[in-house]
Short mmCIF file of C-alpha atoms in Angstrom, two decimals:
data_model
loop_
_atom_site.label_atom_id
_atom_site.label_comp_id
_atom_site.label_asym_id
_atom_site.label_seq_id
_atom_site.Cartn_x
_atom_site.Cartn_y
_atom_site.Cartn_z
CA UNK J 1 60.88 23.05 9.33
CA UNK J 2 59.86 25.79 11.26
CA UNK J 3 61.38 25.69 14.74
CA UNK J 4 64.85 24.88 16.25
CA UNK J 5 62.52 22.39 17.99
CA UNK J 6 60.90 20.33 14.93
CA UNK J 7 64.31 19.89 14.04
CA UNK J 8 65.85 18.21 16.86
CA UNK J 9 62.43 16.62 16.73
CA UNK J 10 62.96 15.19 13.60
CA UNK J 11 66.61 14.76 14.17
CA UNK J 12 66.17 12.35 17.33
CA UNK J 13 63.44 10.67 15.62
CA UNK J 14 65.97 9.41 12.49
CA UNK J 15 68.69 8.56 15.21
CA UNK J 16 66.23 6.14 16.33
CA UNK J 17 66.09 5.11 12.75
CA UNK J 18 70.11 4.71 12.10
CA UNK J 19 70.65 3.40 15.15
CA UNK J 20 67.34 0.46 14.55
CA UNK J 21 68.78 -0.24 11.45
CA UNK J 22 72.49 -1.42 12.84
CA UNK J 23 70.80 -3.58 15.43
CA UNK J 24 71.21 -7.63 14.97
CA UNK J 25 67.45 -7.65 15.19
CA UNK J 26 66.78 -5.72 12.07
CA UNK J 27 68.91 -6.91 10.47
CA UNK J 28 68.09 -10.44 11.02
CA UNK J 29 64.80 -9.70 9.49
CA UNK J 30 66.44 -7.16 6.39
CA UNK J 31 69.32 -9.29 5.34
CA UNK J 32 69.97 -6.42 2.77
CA UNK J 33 70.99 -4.49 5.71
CA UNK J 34 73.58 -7.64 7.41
CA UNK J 35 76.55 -5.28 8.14
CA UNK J 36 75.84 -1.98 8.08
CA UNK J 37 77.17 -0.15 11.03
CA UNK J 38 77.91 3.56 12.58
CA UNK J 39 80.51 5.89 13.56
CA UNK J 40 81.23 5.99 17.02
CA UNK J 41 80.32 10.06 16.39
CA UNK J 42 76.53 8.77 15.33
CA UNK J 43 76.20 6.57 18.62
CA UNK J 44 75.48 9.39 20.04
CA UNK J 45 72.61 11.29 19.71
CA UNK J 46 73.16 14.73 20.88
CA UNK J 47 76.31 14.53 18.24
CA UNK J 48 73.93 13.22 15.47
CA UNK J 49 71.50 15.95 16.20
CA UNK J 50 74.14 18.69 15.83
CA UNK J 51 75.64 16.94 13.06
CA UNK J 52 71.61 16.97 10.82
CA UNK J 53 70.96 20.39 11.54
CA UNK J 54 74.15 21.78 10.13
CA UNK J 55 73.70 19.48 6.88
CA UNK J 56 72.20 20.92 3.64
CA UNK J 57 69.14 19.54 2.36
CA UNK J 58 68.25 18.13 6.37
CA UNK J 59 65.44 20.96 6.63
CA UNK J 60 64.50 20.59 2.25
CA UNK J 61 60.91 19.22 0.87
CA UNK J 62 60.67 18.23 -2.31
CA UNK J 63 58.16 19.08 -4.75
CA UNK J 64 55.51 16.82 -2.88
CA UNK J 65 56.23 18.34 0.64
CA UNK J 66 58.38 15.41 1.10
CA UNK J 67 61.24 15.38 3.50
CA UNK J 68 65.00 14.71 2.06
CA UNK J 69 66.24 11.24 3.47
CA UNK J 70 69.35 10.52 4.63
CA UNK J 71 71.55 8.41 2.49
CA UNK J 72 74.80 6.38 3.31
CA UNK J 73 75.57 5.16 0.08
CA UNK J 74 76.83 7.84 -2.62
CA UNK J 75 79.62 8.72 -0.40
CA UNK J 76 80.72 5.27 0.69
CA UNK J 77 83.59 3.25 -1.16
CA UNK J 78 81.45 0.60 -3.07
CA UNK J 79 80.44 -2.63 -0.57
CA UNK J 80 80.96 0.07 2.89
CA UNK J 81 77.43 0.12 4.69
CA UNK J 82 78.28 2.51 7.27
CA UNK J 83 76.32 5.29 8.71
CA UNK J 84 78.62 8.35 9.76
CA UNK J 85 79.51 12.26 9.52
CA UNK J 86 81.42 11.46 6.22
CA UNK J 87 79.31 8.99 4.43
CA UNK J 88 75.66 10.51 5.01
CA UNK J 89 74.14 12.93 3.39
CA UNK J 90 70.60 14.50 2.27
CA UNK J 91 68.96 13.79 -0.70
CA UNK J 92 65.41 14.16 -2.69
CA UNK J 93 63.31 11.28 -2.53
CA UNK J 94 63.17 12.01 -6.27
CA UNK J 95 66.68 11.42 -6.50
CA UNK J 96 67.75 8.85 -3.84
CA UNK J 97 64.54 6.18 -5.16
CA UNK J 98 66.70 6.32 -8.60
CA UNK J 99 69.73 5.11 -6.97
CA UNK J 100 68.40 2.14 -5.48
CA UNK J 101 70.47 -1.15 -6.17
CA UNK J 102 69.14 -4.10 -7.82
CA UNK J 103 70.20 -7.85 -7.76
CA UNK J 104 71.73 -9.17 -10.51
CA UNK J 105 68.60 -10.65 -13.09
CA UNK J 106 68.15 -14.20 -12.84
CA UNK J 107 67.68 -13.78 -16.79
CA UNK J 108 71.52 -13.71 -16.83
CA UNK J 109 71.38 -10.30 -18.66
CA UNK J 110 72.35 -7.02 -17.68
CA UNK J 111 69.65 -4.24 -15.91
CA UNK J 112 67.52 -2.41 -17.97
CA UNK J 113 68.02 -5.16 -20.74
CA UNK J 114 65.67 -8.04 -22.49
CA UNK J 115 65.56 -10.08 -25.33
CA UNK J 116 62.42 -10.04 -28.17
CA UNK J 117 62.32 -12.93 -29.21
CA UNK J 118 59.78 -11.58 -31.94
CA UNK J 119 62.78 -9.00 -33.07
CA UNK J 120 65.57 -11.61 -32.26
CA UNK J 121 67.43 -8.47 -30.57
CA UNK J 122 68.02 -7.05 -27.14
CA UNK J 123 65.78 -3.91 -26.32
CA UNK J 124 67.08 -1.26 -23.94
CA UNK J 125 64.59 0.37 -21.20
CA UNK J 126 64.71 2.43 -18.70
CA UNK J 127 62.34 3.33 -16.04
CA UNK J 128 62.03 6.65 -13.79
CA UNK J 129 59.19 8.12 -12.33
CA UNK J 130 57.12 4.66 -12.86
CA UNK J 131 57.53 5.33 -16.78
CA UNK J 132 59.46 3.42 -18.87
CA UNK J 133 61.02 4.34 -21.67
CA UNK J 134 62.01 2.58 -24.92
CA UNK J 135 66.28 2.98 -25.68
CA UNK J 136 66.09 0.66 -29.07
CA UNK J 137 66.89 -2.45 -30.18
CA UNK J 138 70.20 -3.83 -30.26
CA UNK J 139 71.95 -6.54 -31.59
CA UNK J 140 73.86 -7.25 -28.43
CA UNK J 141 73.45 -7.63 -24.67
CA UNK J 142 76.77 -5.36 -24.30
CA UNK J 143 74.91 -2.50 -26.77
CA UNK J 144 72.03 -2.82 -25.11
CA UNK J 145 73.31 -2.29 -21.67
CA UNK J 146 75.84 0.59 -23.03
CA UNK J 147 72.50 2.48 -24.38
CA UNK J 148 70.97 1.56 -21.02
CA UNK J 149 73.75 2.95 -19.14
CA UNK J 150 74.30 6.03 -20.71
CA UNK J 151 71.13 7.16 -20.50
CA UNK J 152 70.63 6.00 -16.48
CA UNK J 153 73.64 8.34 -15.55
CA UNK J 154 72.52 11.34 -17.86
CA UNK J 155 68.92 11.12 -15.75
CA UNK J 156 71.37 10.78 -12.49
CA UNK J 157 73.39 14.00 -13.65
CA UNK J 158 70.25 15.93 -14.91
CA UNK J 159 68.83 15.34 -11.44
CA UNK J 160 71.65 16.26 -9.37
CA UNK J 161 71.46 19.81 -11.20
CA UNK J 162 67.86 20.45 -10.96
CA UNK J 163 68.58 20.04 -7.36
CA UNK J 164 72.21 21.25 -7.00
CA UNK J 165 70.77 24.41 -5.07
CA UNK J 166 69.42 22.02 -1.72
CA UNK J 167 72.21 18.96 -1.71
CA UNK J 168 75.51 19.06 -0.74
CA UNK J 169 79.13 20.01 -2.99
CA UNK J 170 79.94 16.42 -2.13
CA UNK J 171 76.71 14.80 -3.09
CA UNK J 172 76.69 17.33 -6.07
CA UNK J 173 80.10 15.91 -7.30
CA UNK J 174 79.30 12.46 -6.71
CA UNK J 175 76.10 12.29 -8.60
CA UNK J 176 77.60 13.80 -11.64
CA UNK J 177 80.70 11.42 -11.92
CA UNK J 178 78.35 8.61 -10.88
CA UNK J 179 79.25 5.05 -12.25
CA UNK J 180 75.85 3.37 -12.43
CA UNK J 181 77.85 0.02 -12.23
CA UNK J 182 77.74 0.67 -8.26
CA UNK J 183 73.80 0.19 -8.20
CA UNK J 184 74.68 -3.52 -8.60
CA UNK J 185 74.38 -6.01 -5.40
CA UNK J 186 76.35 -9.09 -5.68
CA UNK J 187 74.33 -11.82 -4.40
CA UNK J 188 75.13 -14.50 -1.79
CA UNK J 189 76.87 -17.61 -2.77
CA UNK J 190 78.04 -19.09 0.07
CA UNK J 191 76.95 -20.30 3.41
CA UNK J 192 78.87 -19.13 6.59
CA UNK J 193 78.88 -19.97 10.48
CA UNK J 194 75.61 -18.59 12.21
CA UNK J 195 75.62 -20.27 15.55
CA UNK J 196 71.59 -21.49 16.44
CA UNK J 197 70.23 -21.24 12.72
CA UNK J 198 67.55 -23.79 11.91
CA UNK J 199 67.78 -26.51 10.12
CA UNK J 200 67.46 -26.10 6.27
CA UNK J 201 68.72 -25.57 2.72
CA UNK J 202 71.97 -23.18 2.06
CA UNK J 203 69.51 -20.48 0.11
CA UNK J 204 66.44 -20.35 2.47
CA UNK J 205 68.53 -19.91 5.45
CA UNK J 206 70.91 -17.28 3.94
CA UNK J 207 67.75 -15.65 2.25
CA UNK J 208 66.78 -15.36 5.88
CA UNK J 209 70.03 -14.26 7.72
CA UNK J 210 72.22 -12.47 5.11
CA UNK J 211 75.70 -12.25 5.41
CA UNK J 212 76.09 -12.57 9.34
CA UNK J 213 80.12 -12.01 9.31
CA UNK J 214 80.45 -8.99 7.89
CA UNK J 215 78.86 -7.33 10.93
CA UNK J 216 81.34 -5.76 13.41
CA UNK J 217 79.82 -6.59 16.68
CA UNK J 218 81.29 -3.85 18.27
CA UNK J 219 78.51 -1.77 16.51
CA UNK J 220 75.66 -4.65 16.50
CA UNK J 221 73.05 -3.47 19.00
CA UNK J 222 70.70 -7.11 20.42
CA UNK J 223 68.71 -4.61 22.59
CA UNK J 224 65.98 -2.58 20.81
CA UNK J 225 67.45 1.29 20.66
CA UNK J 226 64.97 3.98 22.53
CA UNK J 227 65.66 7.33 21.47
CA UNK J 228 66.42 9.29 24.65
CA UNK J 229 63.82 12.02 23.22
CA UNK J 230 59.87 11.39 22.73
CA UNK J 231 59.71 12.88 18.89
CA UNK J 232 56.51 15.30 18.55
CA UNK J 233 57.25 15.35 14.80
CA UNK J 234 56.31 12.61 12.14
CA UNK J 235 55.74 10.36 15.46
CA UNK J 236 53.16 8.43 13.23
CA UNK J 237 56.03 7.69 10.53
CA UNK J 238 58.07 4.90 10.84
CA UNK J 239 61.95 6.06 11.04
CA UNK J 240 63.11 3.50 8.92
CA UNK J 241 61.54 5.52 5.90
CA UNK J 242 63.27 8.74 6.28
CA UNK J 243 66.23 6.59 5.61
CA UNK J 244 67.78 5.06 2.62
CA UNK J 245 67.75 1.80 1.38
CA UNK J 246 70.81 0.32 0.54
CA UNK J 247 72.91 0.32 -3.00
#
């Protein structure tokens, strides 16, 4: 970014974002998202602003001209959805669309593993870059996924060195010890209180509304945030995808 300016620009701008994305509203509409929260240091914008601009990798493109977007996750204790100055940090769209969580498959078997029924065996895959590539066939699930697994974190740590130069020491460090086992989202089994739901099945309605009690209302915002800034920069981009999604 060129001036002082595009950066608080751009700054303000994913502010907007963060603070959208702990609202009750968005979140009634992105169950995924039931829960997350922020620091009382990333309420504020001016703090939020300062905070960006001093982070490595805020000002980076990636080989695309993309910008870095800011991620919650890698730094977070596993099942933490919290946006603050020790949790967040910068990362390559490259790298932070590999560590996106998946559900559980309904197949009952492990990610990145299927069965041929024309081998009788398990076969191994692994996708990056919209590529997949064959691991082998295995003779178990647990192989499989072991093969699967071991090769997900070696693409994790070769990333996190080709861009070791524009993230952070922290991100660095986390990347390379990175347990792939965190990418996994445990699914909803249970219905709780959610005062003025509709009528309807246990699934649909918690499909719909996510996990309403894990959000600490104290952060949970029912009015619409307006950044206290008009952004100049990327005003045509939503906020939202500057931001992760969630692990």
């Amino acid at each position: 970014m060129k001036t002082h300016k595009d950066k608080v620009h751009r700054a303000s701008w994913l502010h907007f974002g963060v603070m959208e994305r702990c609202s009750l509203s968005y979140q009634r509409n992105n169950p995924s998202y039931s829960g997350v929260t922020c620091s009382d240091n990333f309420k504020s914008e001016k703090y939020f602003v300062s905070w960006c601009i001093e982070q490595k990798g805020f000002d980076c493109f990636d080989e695309r001209g993309g910008v870095f977007h800011l991620d919650k996750d890698l730094l977070s204790p596993q099942g933490v959805k919290i946006y603050s100055e020790d949790t967040c940090v910068f990362l390559p769209v490259e790298l932070n669309g590999f560590l996106q969580s998946r559900y559980p498959s309904e197949s009952g078997l492990p990610r990145g593993v299927s069965f041929i029924k024309l081998e009788n065996k398990f076969l191994a895959t692994i996708n990056q870059s919209s590529v997949t590539t064959r691991l082998g066939y295995f003779d178990t699930k647990e192989e499989a996924y072991s093969a699967y697994k071991a090769a997900k974190e070696k693409v994790i740590r070769e990333l996190a060195n080709k861009w070791e130069s524009k993230i952070s020491i922290q991100a660095y460090q986390a990347l390379v010890s990175f347990d792939i086992s965190r990418l996994i989202k445990p699914r909803i089994t249970k219905q709780i209180e959610q005062p003025n739901i509709p009528d309807g099945d246990d699934e649909s309605l918690l499909a719909c509304y996510g996990n309403r009690a894990e959000i600490d209302e104290e952060y949970a915002y029912d009015i619409p945030y307006k950044p206290t800034r008009s952004p100049a920069i990327l005003k045509q981009q939503d906020p939202c995808d500057l931001i992760d999604d969630p692990f």
